[in-house]
Coordinates of C-alpha atoms in Angstrom, one line a residue:
M1 CA 46.4 134.8 58.7
G2 CA 49.4 136.5 60.4
K3 CA 51.8 134.9 62.9
Y4 CA 51.8 136.7 66.2
I5 CA 53.7 136.5 69.4
A6 CA 51.7 137.5 72.6
L7 CA 53.8 138.4 75.6
I8 CA 51.8 138.2 78.7
R9 CA 52.9 140.2 81.6
G10 CA 53.2 139.0 85.1
I11 CA 51.8 135.5 85.0
N12 CA 53.4 132.6 87.0
V13 CA 55.9 135.2 88.6
G14 CA 56.4 134.8 92.3
G15 CA 53.6 132.4 92.8
N16 CA 51.1 134.9 91.6
K17 CA 48.4 134.8 88.7
I18 CA 49.1 131.0 88.1
V19 CA 48.2 129.8 84.8
K20 CA 48.9 126.4 83.3
M21 CA 50.2 126.9 79.8
Q22 CA 47.7 124.1 78.4
D23 CA 44.9 126.2 79.9
L24 CA 46.3 129.3 78.3
K25 CA 46.6 127.4 75.0
T26 CA 43.0 126.1 75.2
M27 CA 41.7 129.7 76.2
L28 CA 43.5 131.1 73.0
Q29 CA 42.1 128.4 70.7
S30 CA 38.7 129.2 72.1
L31 CA 39.0 132.8 70.9
G32 CA 39.6 131.4 67.4
F33 CA 43.6 131.5 67.2
Q34 CA 45.2 128.7 65.4
N35 CA 48.5 126.8 65.7
V36 CA 48.8 128.1 69.2
K37 CA 52.2 127.2 71.0
T38 CA 53.4 128.2 74.3
Y39 CA 57.0 128.6 75.4
I40 CA 58.1 128.1 79.1
Q41 CA 55.8 129.2 81.9
S42 CA 56.1 132.9 81.8
G43 CA 53.5 133.9 79.3
N44 CA 54.9 133.5 75.8
V45 CA 52.7 132.4 73.0
V46 CA 53.0 132.0 69.4
F47 CA 49.8 131.8 67.2
D48 CA 48.1 132.5 63.9
G49 CA 45.6 135.1 64.3
G50 CA 43.3 137.1 62.0
E51 CA 44.0 140.3 60.4
T52 CA 42.1 142.4 63.0
G53 CA 45.3 144.2 64.1
E54 CA 47.5 144.0 67.1
E55 CA 45.3 146.3 69.3
A56 CA 42.2 144.1 68.8
L57 CA 44.3 140.9 69.3
K58 CA 45.7 142.4 72.7
E59 CA 42.1 143.4 73.9
S60 CA 40.7 140.0 72.9
I61 CA 43.4 138.1 74.8
E62 CA 43.4 140.2 77.8
K63 CA 39.5 139.9 78.0
G64 CA 40.0 136.1 77.6
I65 CA 42.3 136.0 80.5
R66 CA 40.1 138.0 82.6
D67 CA 37.2 135.9 81.8
T68 CA 38.9 132.6 82.1
F69 CA 41.3 133.0 84.9
G70 CA 39.7 135.8 87.0
F71 CA 42.5 138.3 86.9
D72 CA 43.8 141.0 84.8
A73 CA 47.1 140.7 82.9
S74 CA 48.5 143.1 80.4
V75 CA 49.4 141.7 76.8
I76 CA 51.9 143.0 74.4
I77 CA 51.6 141.9 70.8
R78 CA 54.3 141.6 68.2
T79 CA 54.0 140.2 64.7
A80 CA 56.6 137.5 63.7
E81 CA 58.2 140.1 61.4
E82 CA 58.5 142.7 64.3
L83 CA 60.2 140.1 66.6
E84 CA 62.7 139.2 63.8
A85 CA 63.3 143.0 63.5
A86 CA 63.9 143.4 67.2
I87 CA 66.5 140.7 67.0
A88 CA 68.3 142.4 64.0
N89 CA 68.1 145.7 65.6
S90 CA 69.9 144.6 68.7
P91 CA 72.6 147.4 69.5
F92 CA 74.8 144.9 71.3
E93 CA 77.0 142.4 69.6
L94 CA 77.4 139.3 71.7
T95 CA 80.3 137.0 71.5
E96 CA 80.3 135.1 74.8
P97 CA 77.7 132.6 75.7
E98 CA 77.6 134.1 79.2
E99 CA 76.4 137.5 77.6
F100 CA 73.3 135.9 76.0
K101 CA 72.1 135.3 79.8
R102 CA 72.5 139.0 80.6
L103 CA 70.8 140.6 77.6
Y104 CA 67.1 141.4 78.0
V105 CA 64.6 142.9 75.7
S106 CA 61.7 144.9 77.1
F107 CA 58.8 145.1 74.8
L108 CA 57.1 148.4 75.0
A109 CA 53.4 149.2 74.5
G110 CA 54.2 152.1 72.4
E111 CA 57.1 154.3 71.3
L112 CA 58.7 156.7 73.9
T113 CA 58.2 160.4 73.9
A114 CA 61.4 162.5 73.4
E115 CA 60.8 163.4 77.2
A116 CA 60.8 159.9 78.2
M117 CA 63.9 159.2 76.2
E118 CA 65.6 162.1 77.9
R119 CA 64.7 160.8 81.4
L120 CA 66.2 157.3 80.4
R121 CA 69.5 159.1 79.4
P122 CA 71.3 158.8 82.7
Y123 CA 71.0 154.9 82.5
D124 CA 72.5 154.6 79.0
D125 CA 76.1 153.9 79.9
G126 CA 76.4 153.0 83.5
E127 CA 77.6 149.6 84.6
D128 CA 74.7 148.3 82.7
K129 CA 74.0 149.4 79.1
L130 CA 70.5 150.5 78.0
R131 CA 69.2 151.4 74.6
V132 CA 65.7 152.0 73.1
I133 CA 65.1 151.3 69.5
G134 CA 61.6 151.9 68.4
K135 CA 59.3 149.9 70.6
E136 CA 62.0 147.8 72.2
M137 CA 64.5 148.6 75.1
Y138 CA 67.5 146.5 75.2
I139 CA 69.6 146.2 78.5
L140 CA 72.9 144.4 78.8
Y141 CA 73.4 143.7 82.3
S142 CA 77.1 143.5 83.6
T143 CA 76.2 140.8 86.2
K144 CA 73.3 138.8 87.2
V145 CA 70.0 140.8 86.5
S146 CA 68.9 140.5 90.2
D147 CA 72.1 142.0 91.4
S148 CA 72.1 144.9 89.1
P149 CA 71.3 148.5 90.5
L150 CA 69.4 149.1 87.2
F151 CA 67.2 146.2 88.0
K152 CA 65.8 148.1 91.0
V153 CA 65.2 151.2 88.9
P154 CA 61.4 151.8 88.1
L155 CA 62.0 152.1 84.3
E156 CA 58.4 151.7 83.5
K157 CA 57.5 154.7 85.4
I158 CA 60.2 156.7 83.9
M159 CA 59.0 155.7 80.5
G160 CA 55.5 156.1 81.0
V161 CA 54.5 153.0 79.0
A162 CA 53.8 149.4 79.9
A163 CA 56.6 146.9 79.2
T164 CA 57.4 143.3 79.5
S165 CA 60.9 141.9 79.4
R166 CA 62.3 138.5 78.1
N167 CA 65.9 137.4 78.1
W168 CA 67.9 137.1 74.6
N169 CA 67.5 133.3 74.6
T170 CA 63.7 133.4 75.0
V171 CA 63.4 136.2 72.4
N172 CA 65.3 134.0 69.8
K173 CA 63.3 131.0 70.8
L174 CA 60.1 132.8 70.1
A175 CA 61.4 133.9 66.7
A176 CA 62.3 130.6 65.7
M177 CA 58.8 129.4 66.8
G178 CA 57.4 132.1 64.7
R179 CA 59.1 130.8 61.7
E180 CA 57.6 127.3 62.0
E181 CA 54.7 126.6 59.9

């Protein structure tokens, strides 16, 4: 069995699509996943899954959410190895603890086209720094995320692919959980 991380988009945000993590864990176990662990209330799950592939896992979890909780939520899957690679590939060297709070990784549903990369180019080196490497977009905010002008830019629309973001501390915590037996 492979170790996977499911990043569920948009649950428990702003009082919408409320899911208790114990209920999410139970739902995933009912789908046959093992060693299911959740992290914080924003839809982060580490689990052992079959060798059916990431797309099949994604579809199974999305259907489980719809059937169990009565709403749609998109899911992005990464293997534990892919999450480790996302950490290793970070283009930003962080030295100050405060920076860890301002680095976010957006996990993309797929790689961007050359056209999408070109549309993102104006946002590369403004006040905030943006880089795309493979299926991850890294943003180092210069200030608090919600105060950033880049936070208000419809990046997903510009990219043309779905994405879900996690802060650097969460990404590292999920990777650590993925290393656990």
